[in-house]
Amino acid sequence: MGRGGSRAAPAAAAPPWHVLPDEVWEHAFSFLPADSDRGAAAAACRSWLRAERRSRRRLAVANCYAASPQDAVDRFPAVRAVEVKGKPHFADFGLVPPAWGAAAAPWVAAAADGWPLVEEISFKRMVVTDDCLEMIAASFRNFQVLRLVSCEGFSTAGLAAIAAGCRNLRELDLQENEIEDCSIHWLSLFPESFTSLVTLNFSCLEGDVNITVLERLVTRCRNLKTLKLNNAIPLDKLANLLRKAPQIVELGTGRFSADYHPDLFSKLEAAFAGCKSLRRLSGAWDAVPEYLPAFYCVCEGLTSLNLSYATVRGPELIKFISRCKNLQLLWVMDLIEDHGLAVVASSCNKLQELRVFPSAPFDAAEQVSLTERGLVDVSASCPMLESVLYFCRRMTNEALITIAKNRPNFTCFRLCIIEPHTPDYTTHQPLDAGFSAIVESCKGLRRLSVSGLLTDSVFKSIGAHADRLEMLSIAFAGNSDLGLHYILSGCKSLKKLEIRDCPFGDKPLLANAAKLETMRSLWMSTCSLTLGACRQLARKMPRLSVEVMNDPRRGCPLDSLTDESPVETLYVYRTIAGPRSDTPACVQIV
Amino acid sequence: MGDAPETSKTLRNWMGELRPSDQGDDEETLQLSLGLPGGGGGGGGTGAGLPPAAAWRMLSAREKEMRSAAAAAAAVDTSMLSLGYSAPAFSPRSPGKAKGSPAAATENARLASTNNASQARQRSPNTPVIGWPPVRAFRRNLATSSKASLEHQNGKKADKPEQTTKRAPFVKINMDGIPIGRKIDLNALGSYDELSLSVDKLFRGLLAAQQDPLDAGTKERSQEEVAISGLLDGTGEYTLVYEDYEGDRVLVGDVPWGMFVSSVKRLRVLKTSDLSSSVTNSIRPEEDGN
């Protein structure tokens, strides 16, 4: 290798890197942390492309329709870990028609064929069938990690196949999936010789679990670090499990509810006292404040606390949280109220992420005293706070301006004022000034959700200032096409834009068509779009897939509809795979 | 379209790149859009450089129509009907759930609601909004189960602790006389009213098709479809019952909604005439399933 004696004429010497073998580049690329960096390197020249793609081990496909599974397998033959995401984010809230798509089967089939050495598979918002799970269990001899997030379409029969077939399984992580319960005792299918489990999360599973089998499994898997139980495990059994796995780092308690009994309390307290490594805690706690003190011994060590399913409230809850002085992540219900958040602000100074969920999202009469005050307090006192999701019923520009001034380090700011079009409740002005302050101050903001009464001018600020913004969610905001135009003509780093119920029409969409190819996807539902504009967009931009969805109850033969017909939902994404062929009747690709 | 020269200039600006020299037009257009009919509008602080009358004159008729409809659509109702999907039934929430806040009501009063149906979809007040607020389906029942368990906490000591499962799966629902059943997602509903509406939507078409075999297979929604009503109070042709985990058949509507969702295993829509008359007479009027 190398030049060997070309010291003679420096001007004529070829750059040395031309002749370095691929292995050297592969090693160099292994230091590139982000896939985008690897992608950039691959675009430099053919030899780098070859070296990079042949050494890529981890692949993240953020939109399953952006490329075909075969494209992915062909381009990156050495992948060991693959993550694929399917439905758009608004599918979480019921805005995507059933049977829309995002089937995992083609990906599993392609992987089985082209990536036999795959060790990790993650699917998010996809339809995963039992057949998929059976194929996974049968196809990859060193399969180790299965992560399913917000998926549906499978049952405990599929889990049984995984348990029985994956001898080297380390992680089975099921987050918020819809799993059909076939009453199959899938846990029993882990063989007695199986001891490799490190993560077991079945918190979203309805239905019963054989507790004896679970205990045996937990006992023999000495490396178990994460255990998240479902609601079928009673409290005293939880205590037993903890005694068998004191090395646990992350625990989901499942349903934490029983009538108070001093014996059970002592048992729990002792069990938790043994868990010296416990750092992350979650669970669906049903209003049993009397048991909270059982956790006191682990509070000091906790870095993550997810009480977003816990309906417990009152002084015991606040006292408990205030003891968790090292919390970095806190997810709670608004039952914590402003005064609880004030305590959090003073106790949990290392807080980085806060999420406050609504306990009664549909009941306007329900009075929970959680207002802008709580968020102001936390943002004032927690210097490392960078990620916020906050549901409340009222807000002021002044509060937002204060928050922006206190916390210019926000990377994610999602505010949801529950009633659409709610203005600043003291001045009755739109919240333009407040959100503008946020984007002007937080230069590193990557994700933003806006709400409340907003005019086009807030979008002007966002378009102009939010240079690093990658994902923007807008609902019930703006008053004309200009709003959308500001966003699409600004926001240099925008990748995902999701809009619902805004008066944005065809013009800004067509005027900024080129922008859409620089983005991953655009979602617009219940806006003022017409079919003609969508057709025009599709004609103009062949590398975009333009999907139109209308009322599934009406027949949807789009060819017969005129250009003036309103479009209920538009979903546009860039793709190299051409139009997909698995759309249901109510979805059409124009 | 584009009669006034200013208008076509505005349009041309939007079709191409916004150049610095166009900033002036941009500002004008900005002020135009902030100047909602009636003056002031939601813009508040930013004063319109042009008096509203002049601003409106600059737009072509179609533009005006679109803007007013857009403005009206934006502010006419706080709760707008937007299409959402909760497989398999489209379930509107019961009226009265999403109420206008006082400020929004002022907005409505101030703006002329020129609801141009051809541009903006007709939205009736108090129609519930699908998928809003943006919380996942299984969060929706936490409120009702939390209220129920709070009641227990506050002193109505129950004999046994509330067996609330946080997420009930899709439950099967069968209707007398219809061979094929449906599945219904109770998590997407929030009250008995909504359940009744969902059942109607699921089976209305099937029932009509059963009764008139000639209609079966046509996509056309025939006008002869009759709404299925009176499911909960014994007044209709059909009555809703459910089976719980113990296998018993129980009339729908007696317990709070949250408790119902956690104990229901499957649903049945039975002919009211099949139930004994003493039973139908004793069905209490449906309580607020909130």
Coordinates of C-alpha atoms in Angstrom, one line a residue, chain B:
Chain B
M1 CA -58.7 35.2 -11.8
G2 CA -56.3 38.0 -10.9
D3 CA -58.1 41.1 -12.1
A4 CA -56.2 43.8 -10.3
P5 CA -52.5 44.0 -11.2
E6 CA -51.6 44.0 -7.5
T7 CA -53.3 40.6 -7.2
S8 CA -51.4 39.0 -10.0
K9 CA -48.2 40.3 -8.6
T10 CA -49.0 38.7 -5.3
L11 CA -49.7 35.4 -7.1
R12 CA -46.6 35.5 -9.1
N13 CA -44.6 36.1 -6.0
W14 CA -45.9 32.9 -4.5
M15 CA -45.2 30.8 -7.6
G16 CA -41.5 31.8 -7.6
E17 CA -38.8 32.4 -5.1
L18 CA -39.5 35.2 -2.7
R19 CA -36.9 37.8 -3.6
P20 CA -35.8 40.7 -1.3
S21 CA -37.5 43.2 -3.6
D22 CA -40.7 41.4 -3.0
Q23 CA -40.5 42.0 0.7
G24 CA -42.8 45.0 0.3
D25 CA -45.5 42.9 -1.2
D26 CA -44.9 40.3 1.4
E27 CA -45.6 42.8 4.1
E28 CA -48.7 43.9 2.4
T29 CA -49.9 40.4 1.9
L30 CA -49.1 39.7 5.6
Q31 CA -51.2 42.6 6.7
L32 CA -54.0 41.6 4.4
S33 CA -54.2 38.2 5.9
L34 CA -54.1 39.6 9.4
G35 CA -56.9 42.0 8.6
L36 CA -59.8 39.6 9.1
P37 CA -63.2 40.9 8.3
G38 CA -64.5 43.2 11.0
G39 CA -61.0 44.6 11.6
G40 CA -58.6 43.7 14.4
G41 CA -59.3 40.0 14.4
G42 CA -56.9 37.6 15.8
G43 CA -53.9 39.7 14.7
G44 CA -54.3 42.1 17.6
G45 CA -51.0 43.9 17.9
T46 CA -49.8 44.1 14.4
G47 CA -51.7 47.0 12.9
A48 CA -52.8 46.5 9.3
G49 CA -51.0 49.0 7.1
L50 CA -54.0 49.1 4.8
P51 CA -57.5 49.9 5.9
P52 CA -59.6 46.7 5.7
A53 CA -61.7 48.0 2.9
A54 CA -58.7 48.8 0.6
A55 CA -57.2 45.5 1.5
W56 CA -60.2 43.5 0.5
R57 CA -60.5 45.4 -2.8
M58 CA -57.0 44.2 -3.7
L59 CA -58.1 40.6 -3.8
S60 CA -60.0 38.9 -6.5
A61 CA -63.5 37.7 -5.7
R62 CA -62.3 34.1 -5.3
E63 CA -59.4 35.1 -3.1
K64 CA -61.8 37.0 -0.8
E65 CA -64.1 34.0 -0.7
M66 CA -61.2 31.7 0.2
R67 CA -59.8 34.0 2.8
S68 CA -63.1 34.6 4.6
A69 CA -63.9 31.0 4.5
A70 CA -60.5 30.2 5.7
A71 CA -60.7 32.7 8.5
A72 CA -64.2 31.6 9.3
A73 CA -63.2 28.0 9.3
A74 CA -60.2 28.7 11.5
A75 CA -62.2 30.5 14.1
V76 CA -65.8 29.6 13.7
D77 CA -65.9 26.7 16.0
T78 CA -63.5 25.5 18.6
S79 CA -64.6 22.0 17.9
M80 CA -64.6 21.1 14.2
L81 CA -65.5 17.8 12.8
S82 CA -62.4 16.3 11.3
L83 CA -62.4 12.9 9.9
G84 CA -60.7 10.4 12.0
Y85 CA -60.5 6.6 12.1
S86 CA -61.0 4.3 14.9
A87 CA -61.3 0.9 13.3
P88 CA -63.8 -0.3 12.5
A89 CA -66.3 2.4 13.5
F90 CA -66.2 6.0 12.9
S91 CA -67.1 7.3 16.4
P92 CA -68.0 10.9 16.9
R93 CA -67.8 12.0 20.5
S94 CA -71.0 13.0 22.1
P95 CA -71.9 16.7 21.8
G96 CA -71.1 18.8 24.7
K97 CA -67.8 17.2 25.4
A98 CA -65.6 19.8 23.7
K99 CA -66.9 23.1 24.7
G100 CA -65.9 26.5 23.5
S101 CA -63.8 28.5 25.9
P102 CA -65.1 31.9 26.7
A103 CA -62.4 33.6 24.6
A104 CA -63.2 31.5 21.6
A105 CA -66.8 32.4 21.9
T106 CA -65.8 36.0 21.8
E107 CA -63.9 35.3 18.6
N108 CA -66.9 33.7 17.1
A109 CA -69.0 36.7 18.0
R110 CA -66.6 39.1 16.5
L111 CA -66.1 37.4 13.2
A112 CA -68.8 37.1 10.6
S113 CA -69.1 33.4 10.0
T114 CA -69.4 33.3 6.3
N115 CA -69.2 29.6 6.2
N116 CA -68.6 28.9 2.6
A117 CA -69.5 25.3 2.3
S118 CA -67.8 24.7 -1.0
Q119 CA -64.5 25.8 0.4
A120 CA -64.6 25.0 4.0
R121 CA -66.4 21.9 5.2
Q122 CA -69.6 22.6 7.1
R123 CA -68.9 22.4 10.8
S124 CA -71.5 22.4 13.4
P125 CA -70.8 23.8 16.8
N126 CA -70.0 21.4 19.6
T127 CA -69.2 18.6 17.2
P128 CA -66.5 16.6 18.8
V129 CA -63.0 16.6 17.4
I130 CA -61.5 13.3 16.4
G131 CA -58.0 12.7 17.5
W132 CA -57.8 15.8 19.7
P133 CA -56.3 16.3 22.2
P134 CA -53.4 14.2 20.9
V135 CA -53.3 11.5 23.4
R136 CA -53.0 7.8 22.7
A137 CA -56.1 5.7 22.8
F138 CA -55.3 3.9 26.0
R139 CA -54.9 7.2 27.8
R140 CA -58.5 8.1 27.2
N141 CA -59.9 5.7 29.7
L142 CA -57.5 6.6 32.4
A143 CA -59.7 9.6 33.3
T144 CA -62.8 7.6 33.9
S145 CA -61.0 4.8 35.7
S146 CA -59.1 7.4 37.8
K147 CA -62.3 9.1 38.7
A148 CA -63.9 5.9 39.7
S149 CA -60.9 4.9 41.8
L150 CA -60.7 8.4 43.3
E151 CA -64.3 7.9 44.4
H152 CA -63.3 4.7 46.1
Q153 CA -60.4 6.5 47.7
N154 CA -62.6 9.3 49.0
G155 CA -64.7 7.0 51.0
K156 CA -67.1 4.9 49.0
K157 CA -65.2 1.9 50.1
A158 CA -65.9 -0.9 47.6
D159 CA -66.0 -4.5 48.7
K160 CA -63.3 -5.4 46.3
P161 CA -60.7 -3.2 44.8
E162 CA -61.5 -1.9 41.3
Q163 CA -60.4 -4.3 38.7
T164 CA -59.5 -1.7 36.1
T165 CA -57.5 -2.9 33.2
K166 CA -56.1 0.1 31.5
R167 CA -56.7 -1.0 28.0
A168 CA -59.6 -3.2 26.9
P169 CA -59.0 -4.9 23.5
F170 CA -61.3 -4.8 20.6
V171 CA -64.4 -6.6 21.6
K172 CA -66.6 -8.7 19.3
I173 CA -70.1 -7.5 18.7
N174 CA -72.8 -9.6 17.2
M175 CA -76.3 -8.6 16.1
D176 CA -79.3 -10.8 16.0
G177 CA -80.1 -11.8 12.5
I178 CA -76.7 -10.8 11.1
P179 CA -74.4 -13.8 10.6
I180 CA -71.2 -11.8 10.5
G181 CA -70.0 -10.0 13.6
R182 CA -67.9 -6.8 13.9
K183 CA -65.3 -5.7 16.3
I184 CA -65.4 -2.5 18.2
D185 CA -62.6 -0.5 19.9
L186 CA -64.0 0.6 23.2
N187 CA -60.9 2.6 23.9
A188 CA -61.9 5.0 21.2
L189 CA -65.2 5.7 22.8
G190 CA -65.9 7.6 25.9
S191 CA -69.5 7.1 26.8
Y192 CA -72.5 4.9 26.3
D193 CA -73.9 7.4 23.8
E194 CA -70.9 7.0 21.6
L195 CA -71.2 3.2 21.9
S196 CA -74.8 3.4 20.8
L197 CA -73.8 5.6 17.8
S198 CA -71.0 3.2 16.9
V199 CA -73.3 0.2 17.0
D200 CA -75.7 2.1 14.7
K201 CA -72.9 2.9 12.3
L202 CA -71.5 -0.6 12.3
F203 CA -74.7 -2.4 11.7
R204 CA -77.0 0.0 9.9
G205 CA -75.8 -0.9 6.5
L206 CA -75.6 -4.6 7.2
L207 CA -79.1 -4.6 8.6
A208 CA -80.5 -2.9 5.6
A209 CA -78.7 -5.3 3.3
Q210 CA -80.1 -8.3 5.2
Q211 CA -83.6 -7.0 4.9
D212 CA -83.4 -6.2 1.3
P213 CA -81.2 -8.8 -0.5
L214 CA -81.3 -6.7 -3.7
D215 CA -79.3 -4.0 -2.1
A216 CA -76.6 -6.2 -0.9
G217 CA -73.3 -5.5 -2.6
T218 CA -74.0 -2.0 -3.8
K219 CA -71.8 0.7 -2.5
E220 CA -74.6 3.2 -2.6
R221 CA -75.9 4.2 0.8
S222 CA -79.5 3.7 0.2
Q223 CA -82.0 6.1 1.6
E224 CA -84.0 3.3 3.1
E225 CA -81.5 2.7 5.9
V226 CA -83.1 3.1 9.2
A227 CA -81.0 4.3 12.2
I228 CA -80.7 1.8 15.0
S229 CA -81.7 3.6 18.1
G230 CA -83.0 3.1 21.5
L231 CA -80.4 0.5 22.3
L232 CA -79.9 1.5 25.8
D233 CA -83.3 2.2 27.2
G234 CA -85.4 -0.5 25.8
T235 CA -87.4 1.7 23.5
G236 CA -85.8 0.5 20.2
E237 CA -86.2 -2.6 18.2
Y238 CA -82.9 -3.8 19.5
T239 CA -81.2 -3.7 22.9
L240 CA -77.5 -3.8 23.8
V241 CA -76.3 -6.4 26.2
Y242 CA -72.8 -7.5 27.1
E243 CA -71.0 -10.5 28.5
D244 CA -68.5 -10.0 31.3
Y245 CA -65.6 -12.1 32.3
E246 CA -67.8 -14.4 34.3
G247 CA -69.8 -15.2 31.3
D248 CA -73.0 -13.5 32.5
R249 CA -75.2 -11.5 30.1
V250 CA -75.8 -8.0 31.5
L251 CA -77.7 -5.0 30.3
V252 CA -75.5 -2.2 29.1
G253 CA -75.7 1.0 30.9
D254 CA -75.8 0.4 34.6
V255 CA -72.2 1.0 35.7
P256 CA -69.9 3.9 35.0
W257 CA -68.4 3.8 31.6
G258 CA -64.8 3.1 32.9
M259 CA -66.0 0.1 34.9
F260 CA -68.0 -1.2 31.9
V261 CA -65.0 -1.0 29.6
S262 CA -62.8 -3.0 32.0
S263 CA -65.4 -5.7 32.6
V264 CA -66.9 -6.3 29.1
K265 CA -65.7 -9.3 27.2
R266 CA -68.1 -9.1 24.2
L267 CA -71.2 -7.3 23.1
R268 CA -74.5 -8.4 21.7
V269 CA -77.3 -6.6 20.1
L270 CA -80.5 -8.5 20.8
K271 CA -84.0 -8.1 19.6
T272 CA -85.9 -6.3 22.3
S273 CA -88.8 -8.6 21.7
D274 CA -86.7 -11.5 22.6
L275 CA -86.0 -10.2 26.0
S276 CA -88.9 -10.7 28.4
S277 CA -91.3 -7.8 28.6
S278 CA -90.7 -7.5 32.3
V279 CA -87.0 -6.9 31.6
T280 CA -87.6 -4.3 29.0
N281 CA -90.0 -2.5 31.3
S282 CA -87.5 -2.4 34.1
I283 CA -84.6 -1.0 32.0
R284 CA -83.7 2.3 33.6
P285 CA -83.2 5.3 31.4
E286 CA -79.6 5.5 30.3
E287 CA -77.5 7.5 32.7
D288 CA -74.8 9.9 31.7
G289 CA -72.1 7.4 30.8
N290 CA -69.4 10.0 31.3

